Amino acid sequence: EAQVTQNPRYLITVTGKKLTVTCSQNMNHEYMSWYRQDPGLGLRQIYYSMNVEVTDKGDVPEGYKVSRKEKRNFPLILESPSPNQTSLYFCASSLGVGEYYEQYFGPGTRLTVT
Amino acid sequence: AQSVTQLGSHVSVSEGALVLLRCNYSSSVPPYLFWYVQYPNQGLQLLLKYTSAATLVKGINGFEAEFKKSETSFHLTKPSAHMSDAAEYFCAVSDPGTASKLTFGTGTRLQVTL
């Protein structure tokens, strides 16, 4: 089944403890992206990647890191999480780079930082 | 920068009634426009997209949207609401040349009552 998977789905952690949220797609998509969803703000892009080893900042990159060493994986790294990073995170991917291509979203990771 | 405004964070309709969810965009160039739906505890699913072909776009589950350049609008409609339509709906815009970046509205939660 074609899909975007994220792990973990739920995570509660403490301030400053490094964590990684994994994202993997099995559709051989070139483009991958991370969004965070907050009430009243919709979804905002954190980082995106147009291909292996090619990443760039979105609208809210502060406090996050990403890497794209393989085409299928795009992990989101929080080196020192803070409470303001408590949010619902979505990974997305699309076949090509460009607005015409539909983006497929993962199921989401709900992160709570205390 | 492009932006999207969704009027009404909550909309309630009776089962069988018309569904109308409003979306207005602000873009300096003709944009690509999307409607996504998010069911509880799930990721986002594409309902429909406008990519400068027909101005009336038909999507899944009986939804459609009409692109009106003069009004900078892309409202989502469905003639007859069903209980299963209860979800959160997001309008999104992508400017050509922005490498697949989606800018989302703040979302509209649709409630369907008996």
PDB file of C-alpha atoms in Angstrom:
ATOM      1  CA  GLU A   1       0.000   0.000   0.000  1.00  0.00           C
ATOM      2  CA  ALA A   2       1.297   3.433  -0.981  1.00  0.00           C
ATOM      3  CA  GLN A   3       1.688   5.493   2.139  1.00  0.00           C
ATOM      4  CA  VAL A   4       3.608   7.926   4.282  1.00  0.00           C
ATOM      5  CA  THR A   5       4.396   6.597   7.725  1.00  0.00           C
ATOM      6  CA  GLN A   6       5.477   8.481  10.808  1.00  0.00           C
ATOM      7  CA  ASN A   7       6.836   7.265  14.100  1.00  0.00           C
ATOM      8  CA  PRO A   8       6.054   7.665  16.847  1.00  0.00           C
ATOM      9  CA  ARG A   9       2.415   8.697  16.603  1.00  0.00           C
ATOM     10  CA  TYR A  10       2.410  10.113  20.119  1.00  0.00           C
ATOM     11  CA  LEU A  11       5.330  11.377  22.158  1.00  0.00           C
ATOM     12  CA  ILE A  12       5.589  13.079  25.525  1.00  0.00           C
ATOM     13  CA  THR A  13       9.031  14.353  26.437  1.00  0.00           C
ATOM     14  CA  VAL A  14      10.774  16.889  28.618  1.00  0.00           C
ATOM     15  CA  THR A  15      12.463  20.144  27.747  1.00  0.00           C
ATOM     16  CA  GLY A  16      15.940  19.691  26.314  1.00  0.00           C
ATOM     17  CA  LYS A  17      15.827  15.976  25.594  1.00  0.00           C
ATOM     18  CA  LYS A  18      16.769  15.399  21.977  1.00  0.00           C
ATOM     19  CA  LEU A  19      14.243  13.515  19.879  1.00  0.00           C
ATOM     20  CA  THR A  20      13.710  12.360  16.323  1.00  0.00           C
ATOM     21  CA  VAL A  21      10.441  11.834  14.503  1.00  0.00           C
ATOM     22  CA  THR A  22      10.834   9.529  11.545  1.00  0.00           C
ATOM     23  CA  CYS A  23       9.046   9.828   8.222  1.00  0.00           C
ATOM     24  CA  SER A  24       9.152   7.282   5.452  1.00  0.00           C
ATOM     25  CA  GLN A  25       7.375   6.992   2.098  1.00  0.00           C
ATOM     26  CA  ASN A  26       7.221   3.995  -0.209  1.00  0.00           C
ATOM     27  CA  MET A  27       6.162   5.816  -3.387  1.00  0.00           C
ATOM     28  CA  ASN A  28       9.612   6.860  -4.660  1.00  0.00           C
ATOM     29  CA  HIS A  29       8.626  10.498  -4.216  1.00  0.00           C
ATOM     30  CA  GLU A  30      11.179  13.216  -4.802  1.00  0.00           C
ATOM     31  CA  TYR A  31       9.667  15.914  -2.609  1.00  0.00           C
ATOM     32  CA  MET A  32       9.167  15.620   1.136  1.00  0.00           C
ATOM     33  CA  SER A  33       8.126  18.171   3.690  1.00  0.00           C
ATOM     34  CA  TRP A  34       7.366  18.680   7.377  1.00  0.00           C
ATOM     35  CA  TYR A  35       4.483  20.771   8.707  1.00  0.00           C
ATOM     36  CA  ARG A  36       3.272  21.593  12.158  1.00  0.00           C
ATOM     37  CA  GLN A  37      -0.395  22.139  12.936  1.00  0.00           C
ATOM     38  CA  ASP A  38      -1.501  24.423  15.743  1.00  0.00           C
ATOM     39  CA  PRO A  39      -5.058  25.471  16.666  1.00  0.00           C
ATOM     40  CA  GLY A  40      -6.110  28.608  14.854  1.00  0.00           C
ATOM     41  CA  LEU A  41      -2.939  28.676  12.748  1.00  0.00           C
ATOM     42  CA  GLY A  42      -3.518  25.888  10.257  1.00  0.00           C
ATOM     43  CA  LEU A  43      -0.465  24.048   8.974  1.00  0.00           C
ATOM     44  CA  ARG A  44       2.881  25.753   8.624  1.00  0.00           C
ATOM     45  CA  GLN A  45       5.857  24.370   6.753  1.00  0.00           C
ATOM     46  CA  ILE A  46       8.981  23.654   8.794  1.00  0.00           C
ATOM     47  CA  TYR A  47      11.438  22.215   6.259  1.00  0.00           C
ATOM     48  CA  TYR A  48      11.284  20.636   2.856  1.00  0.00           C
ATOM     49  CA  SER A  49      13.480  18.538   0.619  1.00  0.00           C
ATOM     50  CA  MET A  50      13.467  18.420  -3.168  1.00  0.00           C
ATOM     51  CA  ASN A  51      15.697  15.357  -3.366  1.00  0.00           C
ATOM     52  CA  VAL A  52      18.402  13.435  -1.569  1.00  0.00           C
ATOM     53  CA  GLU A  53      20.824  15.789   0.193  1.00  0.00           C
ATOM     54  CA  VAL A  54      18.741  18.821  -0.850  1.00  0.00           C
ATOM     55  CA  THR A  55      16.861  20.495   1.993  1.00  0.00           C
ATOM     56  CA  ASP A  56      15.663  24.016   2.707  1.00  0.00           C
ATOM     57  CA  LYS A  57      13.838  26.017   5.352  1.00  0.00           C
ATOM     58  CA  GLY A  58      10.131  26.570   5.349  1.00  0.00           C
ATOM     59  CA  ASP A  59       8.267  29.220   7.303  1.00  0.00           C
ATOM     60  CA  VAL A  60       9.032  28.061  10.860  1.00  0.00           C
ATOM     61  CA  PRO A  61      12.409  26.246  10.880  1.00  0.00           C
ATOM     62  CA  GLU A  62      13.744  27.522  14.225  1.00  0.00           C
ATOM     63  CA  GLY A  63      14.511  24.713  16.654  1.00  0.00           C
ATOM     64  CA  TYR A  64      14.331  21.957  14.041  1.00  0.00           C
ATOM     65  CA  LYS A  65      16.782  20.040  11.872  1.00  0.00           C
ATOM     66  CA  VAL A  66      16.220  17.615   9.015  1.00  0.00           C
ATOM     67  CA  SER A  67      18.272  15.347   6.827  1.00  0.00           C
ATOM     68  CA  ARG A  68      17.628  13.483   3.587  1.00  0.00           C
ATOM     69  CA  LYS A  69      20.233  10.789   3.160  1.00  0.00           C
ATOM     70  CA  GLU A  70      17.886   8.384   1.425  1.00  0.00           C
ATOM     71  CA  LYS A  71      15.030   9.153  -0.912  1.00  0.00           C
ATOM     72  CA  ARG A  72      12.409   7.407   1.199  1.00  0.00           C
ATOM     73  CA  ASN A  73      13.283   8.887   4.618  1.00  0.00           C
ATOM     74  CA  PHE A  74      13.060  12.423   5.968  1.00  0.00           C
ATOM     75  CA  PRO A  75      13.490  12.537   9.750  1.00  0.00           C
ATOM     76  CA  LEU A  76      12.686  15.612  11.819  1.00  0.00           C
ATOM     77  CA  ILE A  77      15.125  16.281  14.646  1.00  0.00           C
ATOM     78  CA  LEU A  78      14.536  18.442  17.693  1.00  0.00           C
ATOM     79  CA  GLU A  79      17.944  18.910  19.312  1.00  0.00           C
ATOM     80  CA  SER A  80      16.625  20.663  22.416  1.00  0.00           C
ATOM     81  CA  PRO A  81      12.831  20.609  22.489  1.00  0.00           C
ATOM     82  CA  SER A  82      10.947  23.384  24.226  1.00  0.00           C
ATOM     83  CA  PRO A  83       7.281  23.628  25.291  1.00  0.00           C
ATOM     84  CA  ASN A  84       6.464  25.912  22.337  1.00  0.00           C
ATOM     85  CA  GLN A  85       7.218  22.956  20.066  1.00  0.00           C
ATOM     86  CA  THR A  86       4.254  21.080  21.484  1.00  0.00           C
ATOM     87  CA  SER A  87       2.221  20.517  18.351  1.00  0.00           C
ATOM     88  CA  LEU A  88       0.852  18.060  15.809  1.00  0.00           C
ATOM     89  CA  TYR A  89       3.422  17.283  13.147  1.00  0.00           C
ATOM     90  CA  PHE A  90       2.768  16.030   9.627  1.00  0.00           C
ATOM     91  CA  CYS A  91       5.144  14.686   7.055  1.00  0.00           C
ATOM     92  CA  ALA A  92       4.144  14.934   3.403  1.00  0.00           C
ATOM     93  CA  SER A  93       5.560  13.770   0.093  1.00  0.00           C
ATOM     94  CA  SER A  94       4.863  14.268  -3.588  1.00  0.00           C
ATOM     95  CA  LEU A  95       6.045  12.615  -6.778  1.00  0.00           C
ATOM     96  CA  GLY A  96       7.677  15.684  -8.201  1.00  0.00           C
ATOM     97  CA  VAL A  97       8.663  19.186  -7.315  1.00  0.00           C
ATOM     98  CA  GLY A  98       6.062  21.703  -8.320  1.00  0.00           C
ATOM     99  CA  GLU A  99       2.636  22.913  -7.390  1.00  0.00           C
ATOM    100  CA  TYR A 100       0.880  20.557  -9.782  1.00  0.00           C
ATOM    101  CA  TYR A 101       1.769  17.478  -7.784  1.00  0.00           C
ATOM    102  CA  GLU A 102      -0.530  16.252  -5.043  1.00  0.00           C
ATOM    103  CA  GLN A 103       1.016  15.994  -1.615  1.00  0.00           C
ATOM    104  CA  TYR A 104       0.357  12.863   0.437  1.00  0.00           C
ATOM    105  CA  PHE A 105       0.291  13.277   4.185  1.00  0.00           C
ATOM    106  CA  GLY A 106       1.275  10.945   6.962  1.00  0.00           C
ATOM    107  CA  PRO A 107      -1.046  10.250   9.927  1.00  0.00           C
ATOM    108  CA  GLY A 108       0.619  12.806  12.178  1.00  0.00           C
ATOM    109  CA  THR A 109       2.742  12.785  15.329  1.00  0.00           C
ATOM    110  CA  ARG A 110       1.383  14.473  18.407  1.00  0.00           C
ATOM    111  CA  LEU A 111       4.285  15.845  20.433  1.00  0.00           C
ATOM    112  CA  THR A 112       4.016  17.215  23.956  1.00  0.00           C
ATOM    113  CA  VAL A 113       7.043  18.894  25.539  1.00  0.00           C
ATOM    114  CA  THR A 114       6.777  19.525  29.277  1.00  0.00           C
TER     115      THR A 114
ATOM    116  CA  ALA B   1       3.709  36.326  -0.180  1.00  0.00           C
ATOM    117  CA  GLN B   2       0.577  34.399  -0.857  1.00  0.00           C
ATOM    118  CA  SER B   3      -2.020  33.830   1.851  1.00  0.00           C
ATOM    119  CA  VAL B   4      -5.336  32.102   2.335  1.00  0.00           C
ATOM    120  CA  THR B   5      -8.286  33.205   4.441  1.00  0.00           C
ATOM    121  CA  GLN B   6     -10.999  30.809   5.516  1.00  0.00           C
ATOM    122  CA  LEU B   7     -14.074  32.563   6.838  1.00  0.00           C
ATOM    123  CA  GLY B   8     -15.654  30.745   9.746  1.00  0.00           C
ATOM    124  CA  SER B   9     -13.664  28.432  11.953  1.00  0.00           C
ATOM    125  CA  HIS B  10     -16.812  26.397  12.649  1.00  0.00           C
ATOM    126  CA  VAL B  11     -19.729  25.699  10.338  1.00  0.00           C
ATOM    127  CA  SER B  12     -22.759  23.652  11.307  1.00  0.00           C
ATOM    128  CA  VAL B  13     -25.290  22.287   8.808  1.00  0.00           C
ATOM    129  CA  SER B  14     -28.143  19.827   8.963  1.00  0.00           C
ATOM    130  CA  GLU B  15     -27.860  16.517   7.197  1.00  0.00           C
ATOM    131  CA  GLY B  16     -29.077  16.985   3.635  1.00  0.00           C
ATOM    132  CA  ALA B  17     -28.409  20.731   3.597  1.00  0.00           C
ATOM    133  CA  LEU B  18     -26.003  22.600   1.362  1.00  0.00           C
ATOM    134  CA  VAL B  19     -22.410  22.792   2.525  1.00  0.00           C
ATOM    135  CA  LEU B  20     -20.532  26.020   1.751  1.00  0.00           C
ATOM    136  CA  LEU B  21     -17.022  26.560   3.073  1.00  0.00           C
ATOM    137  CA  ARG B  22     -15.378  29.822   2.119  1.00  0.00           C
ATOM    138  CA  CYS B  23     -11.824  30.408   0.984  1.00  0.00           C
ATOM    139  CA  ASN B  24     -10.248  33.592  -0.333  1.00  0.00           C
ATOM    140  CA  TYR B  25      -6.667  33.806  -1.512  1.00  0.00           C
ATOM    141  CA  SER B  26      -4.151  36.536  -1.955  1.00  0.00           C
ATOM    142  CA  SER B  27      -1.554  35.924  -4.599  1.00  0.00           C
ATOM    143  CA  SER B  28       0.404  38.097  -6.961  1.00  0.00           C
ATOM    144  CA  VAL B  29       0.291  35.476  -9.710  1.00  0.00           C
ATOM    145  CA  PRO B  30      -2.363  32.963 -10.724  1.00  0.00           C
ATOM    146  CA  PRO B  31      -2.094  30.336  -8.026  1.00  0.00           C
ATOM    147  CA  TYR B  32      -2.802  26.663  -7.712  1.00  0.00           C
ATOM    148  CA  LEU B  33      -5.495  26.025  -5.086  1.00  0.00           C
ATOM    149  CA  PHE B  34      -6.344  22.968  -3.052  1.00  0.00           C
ATOM    150  CA  TRP B  35      -8.899  21.750  -0.565  1.00  0.00           C
ATOM    151  CA  TYR B  36      -7.852  19.124   1.952  1.00  0.00           C
ATOM    152  CA  VAL B  37      -9.994  17.279   4.494  1.00  0.00           C
ATOM    153  CA  GLN B  38      -8.821  16.003   7.865  1.00  0.00           C
ATOM    154  CA  TYR B  39     -10.913  13.407   9.648  1.00  0.00           C
ATOM    155  CA  PRO B  40     -10.387  12.972  13.399  1.00  0.00           C
ATOM    156  CA  ASN B  41      -6.976  11.536  14.271  1.00  0.00           C
ATOM    157  CA  GLN B  42      -5.976  11.235  10.640  1.00  0.00           C
ATOM    158  CA  GLY B  43      -3.712  13.010   8.194  1.00  0.00           C
ATOM    159  CA  LEU B  44      -4.866  15.308   5.412  1.00  0.00           C
ATOM    160  CA  GLN B  45      -6.501  13.956   2.298  1.00  0.00           C
ATOM    161  CA  LEU B  46      -6.793  15.877  -0.962  1.00  0.00           C
ATOM    162  CA  LEU B  47     -10.399  16.670  -1.900  1.00  0.00           C
ATOM    163  CA  LEU B  48      -9.738  18.604  -5.095  1.00  0.00           C
ATOM    164  CA  LYS B  49      -7.327  21.002  -6.768  1.00  0.00           C
ATOM    165  CA  TYR B  50      -7.437  23.864  -9.233  1.00  0.00           C
ATOM    166  CA  THR B  51      -4.515  24.120 -11.632  1.00  0.00           C
ATOM    167  CA  SER B  52      -5.743  26.678 -14.209  1.00  0.00           C
ATOM    168  CA  ALA B  53      -7.786  24.293 -16.323  1.00  0.00           C
ATOM    169  CA  ALA B  54     -11.563  24.336 -15.721  1.00  0.00           C
ATOM    170  CA  THR B  55     -12.726  26.886 -13.164  1.00  0.00           C
ATOM    171  CA  LEU B  56     -15.277  24.463 -11.708  1.00  0.00           C
ATOM    172  CA  VAL B  57     -13.425  21.596 -10.114  1.00  0.00           C
ATOM    173  CA  LYS B  58     -15.058  18.388  -8.999  1.00  0.00           C
ATOM    174  CA  GLY B  59     -13.518  16.374  -6.223  1.00  0.00           C
ATOM    175  CA  ILE B  60     -14.132  13.276  -4.207  1.00  0.00           C
ATOM    176  CA  ASN B  61     -17.163  12.567  -2.004  1.00  0.00           C
ATOM    177  CA  GLY B  62     -19.428  14.897  -4.027  1.00  0.00           C
ATOM    178  CA  PHE B  63     -17.511  18.088  -3.255  1.00  0.00           C
ATOM    179  CA  GLU B  64     -16.744  20.758  -5.817  1.00  0.00           C
ATOM    180  CA  ALA B  65     -15.188  24.210  -5.847  1.00  0.00           C
ATOM    181  CA  GLU B  66     -15.280  27.127  -8.231  1.00  0.00           C
ATOM    182  CA  PHE B  67     -12.293  29.350  -8.923  1.00  0.00           C
ATOM    183  CA  LYS B  68     -13.394  32.995  -9.267  1.00  0.00           C
ATOM    184  CA  LYS B  69     -10.495  35.222 -10.163  1.00  0.00           C
ATOM    185  CA  SER B  70     -12.525  38.444  -9.899  1.00  0.00           C
ATOM    186  CA  GLU B  71     -13.435  37.571  -6.307  1.00  0.00           C
ATOM    187  CA  THR B  72     -10.134  35.824  -5.485  1.00  0.00           C
ATOM    188  CA  SER B  73     -12.211  32.998  -4.092  1.00  0.00           C
ATOM    189  CA  PHE B  74     -12.243  29.221  -4.175  1.00  0.00           C
ATOM    190  CA  HIS B  75     -15.262  28.212  -2.097  1.00  0.00           C
ATOM    191  CA  LEU B  76     -16.011  24.545  -1.438  1.00  0.00           C
ATOM    192  CA  THR B  77     -19.563  23.267  -1.824  1.00  0.00           C
ATOM    193  CA  LYS B  78     -21.559  20.076  -1.569  1.00  0.00           C
ATOM    194  CA  PRO B  79     -25.272  19.992  -2.396  1.00  0.00           C
ATOM    195  CA  SER B  80     -26.305  17.640   0.385  1.00  0.00           C
ATOM    196  CA  ALA B  81     -24.355  17.106   3.594  1.00  0.00           C
ATOM    197  CA  HIS B  82     -23.867  13.677   5.071  1.00  0.00           C
ATOM    198  CA  MET B  83     -22.934  12.804   8.625  1.00  0.00           C
ATOM    199  CA  SER B  84     -19.666  11.363   7.327  1.00  0.00           C
ATOM    200  CA  ASP B  85     -18.652  14.817   6.047  1.00  0.00           C
ATOM    201  CA  ALA B  86     -17.994  16.013   9.592  1.00  0.00           C
ATOM    202  CA  ALA B  87     -14.297  16.903   9.587  1.00  0.00           C
ATOM    203  CA  GLU B  88     -11.908  19.816   9.372  1.00  0.00           C
ATOM    204  CA  TYR B  89     -11.346  21.342   5.953  1.00  0.00           C
ATOM    205  CA  PHE B  90      -8.296  23.265   4.852  1.00  0.00           C
ATOM    206  CA  CYS B  91      -7.869  25.496   1.850  1.00  0.00           C
ATOM    207  CA  ALA B  92      -4.292  25.826   0.579  1.00  0.00           C
ATOM    208  CA  VAL B  93      -2.501  27.808  -2.098  1.00  0.00           C
ATOM    209  CA  SER B  94       0.701  27.188  -3.976  1.00  0.00           C
ATOM    210  CA  ASP B  95       2.308  29.830  -6.146  1.00  0.00           C
ATOM    211  CA  PRO B  96       3.875  28.537  -9.342  1.00  0.00           C
ATOM    212  CA  GLY B  97       7.606  28.289  -8.881  1.00  0.00           C
ATOM    213  CA  THR B  98       7.594  27.871  -5.107  1.00  0.00           C
ATOM    214  CA  ALA B  99       8.729  24.264  -5.229  1.00  0.00           C
ATOM    215  CA  SER B 100       5.567  22.589  -3.961  1.00  0.00           C
ATOM    216  CA  LYS B 101       5.218  24.742  -0.854  1.00  0.00           C
ATOM    217  CA  LEU B 102       1.634  24.878   0.361  1.00  0.00           C
ATOM    218  CA  THR B 103       0.326  27.806   2.382  1.00  0.00           C
ATOM    219  CA  PHE B 104      -2.693  26.704   4.395  1.00  0.00           C
ATOM    220  CA  GLY B 105      -5.670  28.533   5.769  1.00  0.00           C
ATOM    221  CA  THR B 106      -6.569  28.162   9.423  1.00  0.00           C
ATOM    222  CA  GLY B 107      -9.194  25.522   8.743  1.00  0.00           C
ATOM    223  CA  THR B 108     -12.970  25.211   9.068  1.00  0.00           C
ATOM    224  CA  ARG B 109     -14.506  22.532  11.238  1.00  0.00           C
ATOM    225  CA  LEU B 110     -17.724  21.220   9.697  1.00  0.00           C
ATOM    226  CA  GLN B 111     -20.365  19.815  11.997  1.00  0.00           C
ATOM    227  CA  VAL B 112     -23.308  17.907  10.522  1.00  0.00           C
ATOM    228  CA  THR B 113     -26.414  17.528  12.651  1.00  0.00           C
ATOM    229  CA  LEU B 114     -29.485  15.336  12.282  1.00  0.00           C
TER     230      LEU B 114
END
